[in-house]
mmCIF file with all atom_site columns, C-alpha atoms in Angstrom:
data_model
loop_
_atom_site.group_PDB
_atom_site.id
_atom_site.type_symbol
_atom_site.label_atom_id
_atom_site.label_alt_id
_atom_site.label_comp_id
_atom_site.label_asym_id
_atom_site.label_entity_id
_atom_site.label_seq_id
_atom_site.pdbx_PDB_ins_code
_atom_site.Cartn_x
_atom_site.Cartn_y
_atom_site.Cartn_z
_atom_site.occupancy
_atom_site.B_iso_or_equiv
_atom_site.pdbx_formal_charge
_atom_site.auth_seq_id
_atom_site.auth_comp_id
_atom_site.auth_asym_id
_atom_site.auth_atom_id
_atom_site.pdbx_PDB_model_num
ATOM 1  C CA . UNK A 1 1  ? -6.709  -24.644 -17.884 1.00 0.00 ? 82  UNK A CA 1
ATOM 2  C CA . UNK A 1 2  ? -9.832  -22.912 -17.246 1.00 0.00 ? 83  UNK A CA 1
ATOM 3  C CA . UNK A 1 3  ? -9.499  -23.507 -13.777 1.00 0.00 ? 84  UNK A CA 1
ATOM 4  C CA . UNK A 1 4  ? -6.541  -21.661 -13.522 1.00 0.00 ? 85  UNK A CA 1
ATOM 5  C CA . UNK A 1 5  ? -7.872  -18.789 -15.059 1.00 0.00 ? 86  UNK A CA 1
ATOM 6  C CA . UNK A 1 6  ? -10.376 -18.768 -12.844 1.00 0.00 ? 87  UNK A CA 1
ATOM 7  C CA . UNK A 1 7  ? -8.577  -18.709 -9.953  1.00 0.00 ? 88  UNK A CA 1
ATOM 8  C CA . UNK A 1 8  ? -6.236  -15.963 -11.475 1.00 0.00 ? 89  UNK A CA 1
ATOM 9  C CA . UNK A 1 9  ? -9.664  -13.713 -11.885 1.00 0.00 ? 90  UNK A CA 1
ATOM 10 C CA . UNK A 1 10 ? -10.697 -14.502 -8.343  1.00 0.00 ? 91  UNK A CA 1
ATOM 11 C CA . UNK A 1 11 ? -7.503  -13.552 -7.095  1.00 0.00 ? 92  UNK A CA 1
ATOM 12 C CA . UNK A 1 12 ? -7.296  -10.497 -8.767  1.00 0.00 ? 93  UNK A CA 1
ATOM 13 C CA . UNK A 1 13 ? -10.372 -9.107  -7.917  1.00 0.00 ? 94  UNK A CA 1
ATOM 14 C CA . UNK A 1 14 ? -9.542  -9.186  -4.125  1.00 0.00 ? 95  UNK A CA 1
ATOM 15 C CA . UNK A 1 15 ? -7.571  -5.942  -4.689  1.00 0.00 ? 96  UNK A CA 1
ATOM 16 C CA . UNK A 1 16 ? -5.023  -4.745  -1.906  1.00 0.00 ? 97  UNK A CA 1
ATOM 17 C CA . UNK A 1 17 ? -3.961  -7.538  0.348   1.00 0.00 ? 98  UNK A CA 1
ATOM 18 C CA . UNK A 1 18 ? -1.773  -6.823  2.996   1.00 0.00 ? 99  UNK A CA 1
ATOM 19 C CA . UNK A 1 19 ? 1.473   -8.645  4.541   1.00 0.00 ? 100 UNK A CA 1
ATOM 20 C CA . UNK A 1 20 ? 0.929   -10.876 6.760   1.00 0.00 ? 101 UNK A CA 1
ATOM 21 C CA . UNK A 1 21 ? 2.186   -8.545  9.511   1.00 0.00 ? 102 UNK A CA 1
ATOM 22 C CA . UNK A 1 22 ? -0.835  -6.511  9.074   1.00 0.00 ? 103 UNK A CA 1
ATOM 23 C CA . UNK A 1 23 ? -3.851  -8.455  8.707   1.00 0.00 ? 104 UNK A CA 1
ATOM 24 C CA . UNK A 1 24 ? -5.501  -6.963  11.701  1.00 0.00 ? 105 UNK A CA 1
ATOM 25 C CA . UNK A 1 25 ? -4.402  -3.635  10.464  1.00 0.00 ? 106 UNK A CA 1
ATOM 26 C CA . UNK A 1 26 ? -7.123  -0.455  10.074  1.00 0.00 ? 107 UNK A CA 1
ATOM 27 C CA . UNK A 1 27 ? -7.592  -0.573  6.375   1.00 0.00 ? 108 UNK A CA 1
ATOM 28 C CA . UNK A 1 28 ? -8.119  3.242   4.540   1.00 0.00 ? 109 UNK A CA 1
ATOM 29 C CA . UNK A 1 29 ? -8.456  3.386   0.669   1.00 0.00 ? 110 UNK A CA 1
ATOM 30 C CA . UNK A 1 30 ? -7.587  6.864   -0.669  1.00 0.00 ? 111 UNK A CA 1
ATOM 31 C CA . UNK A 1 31 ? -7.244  8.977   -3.917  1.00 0.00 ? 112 UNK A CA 1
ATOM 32 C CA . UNK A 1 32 ? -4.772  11.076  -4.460  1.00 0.00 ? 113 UNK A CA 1
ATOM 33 C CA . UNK A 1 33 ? -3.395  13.245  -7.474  1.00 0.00 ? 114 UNK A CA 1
ATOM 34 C CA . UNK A 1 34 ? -5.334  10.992  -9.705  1.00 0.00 ? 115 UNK A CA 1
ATOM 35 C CA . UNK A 1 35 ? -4.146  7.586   -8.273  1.00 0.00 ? 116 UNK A CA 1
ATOM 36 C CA . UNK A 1 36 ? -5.726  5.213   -5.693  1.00 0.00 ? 117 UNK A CA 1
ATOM 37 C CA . UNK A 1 37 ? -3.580  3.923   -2.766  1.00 0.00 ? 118 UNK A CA 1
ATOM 38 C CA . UNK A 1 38 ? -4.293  1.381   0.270   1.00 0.00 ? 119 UNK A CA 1
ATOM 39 C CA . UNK A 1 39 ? -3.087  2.078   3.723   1.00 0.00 ? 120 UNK A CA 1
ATOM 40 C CA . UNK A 1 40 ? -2.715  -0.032  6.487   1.00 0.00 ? 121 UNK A CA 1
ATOM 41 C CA . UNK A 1 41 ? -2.035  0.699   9.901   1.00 0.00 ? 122 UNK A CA 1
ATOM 42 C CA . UNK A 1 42 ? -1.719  -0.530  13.159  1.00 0.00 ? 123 UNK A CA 1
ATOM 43 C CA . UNK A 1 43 ? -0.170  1.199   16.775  1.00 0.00 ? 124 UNK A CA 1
ATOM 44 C CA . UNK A 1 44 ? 3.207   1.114   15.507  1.00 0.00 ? 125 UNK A CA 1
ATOM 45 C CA . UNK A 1 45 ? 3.235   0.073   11.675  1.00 0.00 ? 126 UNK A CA 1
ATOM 46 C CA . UNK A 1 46 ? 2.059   1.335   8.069   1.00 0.00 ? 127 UNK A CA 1
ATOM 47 C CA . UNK A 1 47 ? 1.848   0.008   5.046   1.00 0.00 ? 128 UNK A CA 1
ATOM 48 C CA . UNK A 1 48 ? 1.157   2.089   1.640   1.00 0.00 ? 129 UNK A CA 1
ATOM 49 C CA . UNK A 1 49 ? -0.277  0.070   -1.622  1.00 0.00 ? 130 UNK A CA 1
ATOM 50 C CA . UNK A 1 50 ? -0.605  1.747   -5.272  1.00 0.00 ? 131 UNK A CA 1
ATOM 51 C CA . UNK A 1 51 ? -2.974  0.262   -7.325  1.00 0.00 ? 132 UNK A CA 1
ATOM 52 C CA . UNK A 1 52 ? -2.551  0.767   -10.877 1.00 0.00 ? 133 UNK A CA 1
ATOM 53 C CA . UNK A 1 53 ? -0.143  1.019   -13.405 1.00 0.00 ? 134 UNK A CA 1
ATOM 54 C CA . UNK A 1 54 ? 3.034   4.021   -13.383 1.00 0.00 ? 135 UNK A CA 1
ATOM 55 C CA . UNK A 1 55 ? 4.799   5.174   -16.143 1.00 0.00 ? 136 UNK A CA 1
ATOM 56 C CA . UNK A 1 56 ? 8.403   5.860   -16.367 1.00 0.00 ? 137 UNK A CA 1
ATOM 57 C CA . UNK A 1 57 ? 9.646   8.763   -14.955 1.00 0.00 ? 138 UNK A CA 1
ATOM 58 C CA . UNK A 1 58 ? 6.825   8.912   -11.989 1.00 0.00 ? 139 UNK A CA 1
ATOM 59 C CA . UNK A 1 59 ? 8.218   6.522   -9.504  1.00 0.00 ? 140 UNK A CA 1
ATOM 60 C CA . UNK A 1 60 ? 10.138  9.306   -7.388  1.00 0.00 ? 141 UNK A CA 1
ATOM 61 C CA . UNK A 1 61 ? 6.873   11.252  -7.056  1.00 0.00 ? 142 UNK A CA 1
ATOM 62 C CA . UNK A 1 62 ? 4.611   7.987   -6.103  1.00 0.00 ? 143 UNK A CA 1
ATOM 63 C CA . UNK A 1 63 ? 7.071   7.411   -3.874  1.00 0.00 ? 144 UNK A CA 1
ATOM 64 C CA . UNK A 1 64 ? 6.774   10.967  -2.417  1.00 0.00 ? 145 UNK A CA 1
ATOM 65 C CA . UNK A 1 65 ? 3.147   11.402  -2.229  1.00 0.00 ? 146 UNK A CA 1
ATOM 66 C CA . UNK A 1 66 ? 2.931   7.604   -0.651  1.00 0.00 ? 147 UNK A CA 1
ATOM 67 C CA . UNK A 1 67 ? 5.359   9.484   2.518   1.00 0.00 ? 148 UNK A CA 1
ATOM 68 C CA . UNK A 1 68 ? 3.218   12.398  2.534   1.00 0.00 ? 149 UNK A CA 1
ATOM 69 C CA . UNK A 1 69 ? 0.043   10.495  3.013   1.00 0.00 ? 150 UNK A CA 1
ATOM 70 C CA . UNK A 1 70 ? 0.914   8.823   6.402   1.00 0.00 ? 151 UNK A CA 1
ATOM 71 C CA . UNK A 1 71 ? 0.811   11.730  8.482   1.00 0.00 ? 152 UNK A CA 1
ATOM 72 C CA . UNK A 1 72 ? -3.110  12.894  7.593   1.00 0.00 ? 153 UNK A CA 1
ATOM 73 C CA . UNK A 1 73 ? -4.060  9.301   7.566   1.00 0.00 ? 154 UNK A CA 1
ATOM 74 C CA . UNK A 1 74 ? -2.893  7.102   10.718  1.00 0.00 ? 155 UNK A CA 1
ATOM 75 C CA . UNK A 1 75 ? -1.851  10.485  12.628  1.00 0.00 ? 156 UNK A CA 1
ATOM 76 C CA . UNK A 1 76 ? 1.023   9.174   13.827  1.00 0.00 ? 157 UNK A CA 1
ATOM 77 C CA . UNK A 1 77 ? 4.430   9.936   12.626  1.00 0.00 ? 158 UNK A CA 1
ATOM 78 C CA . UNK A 1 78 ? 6.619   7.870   10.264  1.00 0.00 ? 159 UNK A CA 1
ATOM 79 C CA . UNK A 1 79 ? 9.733   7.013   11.371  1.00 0.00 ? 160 UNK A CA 1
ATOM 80 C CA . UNK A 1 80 ? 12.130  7.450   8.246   1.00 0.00 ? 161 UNK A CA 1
ATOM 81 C CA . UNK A 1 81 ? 14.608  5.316   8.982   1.00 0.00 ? 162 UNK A CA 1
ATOM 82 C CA . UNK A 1 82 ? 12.804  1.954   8.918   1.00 0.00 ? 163 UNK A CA 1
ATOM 83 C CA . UNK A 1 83 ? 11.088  2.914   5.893   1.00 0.00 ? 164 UNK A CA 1
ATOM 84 C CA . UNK A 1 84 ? 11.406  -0.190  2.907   1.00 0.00 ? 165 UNK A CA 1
ATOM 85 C CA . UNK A 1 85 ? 9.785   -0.947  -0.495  1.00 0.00 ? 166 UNK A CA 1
ATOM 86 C CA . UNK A 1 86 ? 9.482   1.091   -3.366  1.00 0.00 ? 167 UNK A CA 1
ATOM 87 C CA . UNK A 1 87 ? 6.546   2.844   -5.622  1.00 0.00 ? 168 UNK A CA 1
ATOM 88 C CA . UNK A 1 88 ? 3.894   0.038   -5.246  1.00 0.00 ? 169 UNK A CA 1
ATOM 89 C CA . UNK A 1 89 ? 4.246   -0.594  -1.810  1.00 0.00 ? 170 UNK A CA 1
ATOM 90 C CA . UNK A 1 90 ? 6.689   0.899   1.082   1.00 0.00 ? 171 UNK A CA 1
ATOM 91 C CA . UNK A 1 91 ? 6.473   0.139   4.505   1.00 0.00 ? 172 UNK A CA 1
ATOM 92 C CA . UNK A 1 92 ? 7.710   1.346   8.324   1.00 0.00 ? 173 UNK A CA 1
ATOM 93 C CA . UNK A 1 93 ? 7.257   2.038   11.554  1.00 0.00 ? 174 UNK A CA 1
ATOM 94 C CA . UNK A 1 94 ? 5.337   5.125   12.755  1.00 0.00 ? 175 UNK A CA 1
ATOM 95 C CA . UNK A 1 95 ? 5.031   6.770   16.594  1.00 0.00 ? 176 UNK A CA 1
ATOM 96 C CA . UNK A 1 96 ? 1.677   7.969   17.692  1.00 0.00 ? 177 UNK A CA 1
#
């Protein structure tokens, strides 16, 4: 038993992990409005992490401010159709 917890607290101190698609991915950790986010991105791909808990009701905003941060960050430009995921983490393409 006290192995697994172990292994539970070692796992969750690693923090943001990517996929697997992006484990060679530039890695930028960010604040924004009071929350902390992960992004990942490569020449063609992004991926957006929240950390942290979200209430009810703030989802659709997350979600917003996760778009918005793509842009400033990779400098590239998401492409909206392919993105996926939801409030804790979206991903898509993006053209540079």
């Amino acid at each position: 038993m006290r192995a697994h917890l172990l292994l539970f607290v070692l796992l969750a101190a690693c923090g943001a992990q990517p996929a697997p698609e992006m484990f060679w991915a530039e890695r930028v950790d960010l604040t924004q409005d009071g929350r902390d986010y992960t992004v990942f991105y490569t020449d063609n791909r992004v991926e957006v992490i929240r950390h942290g808990w979200a209430g009810r009701g703030e989802h659709q905003a997350i979600r917003a401010a996760m778009i918005d941060m793509i842009e400033p960050v990779t400098g590239c430009t998401l492409v909206p159709s392919t993105l996926t995921g939801d409030s804790g983490e979206m991903r898509g393409s993006i053209t540079c």
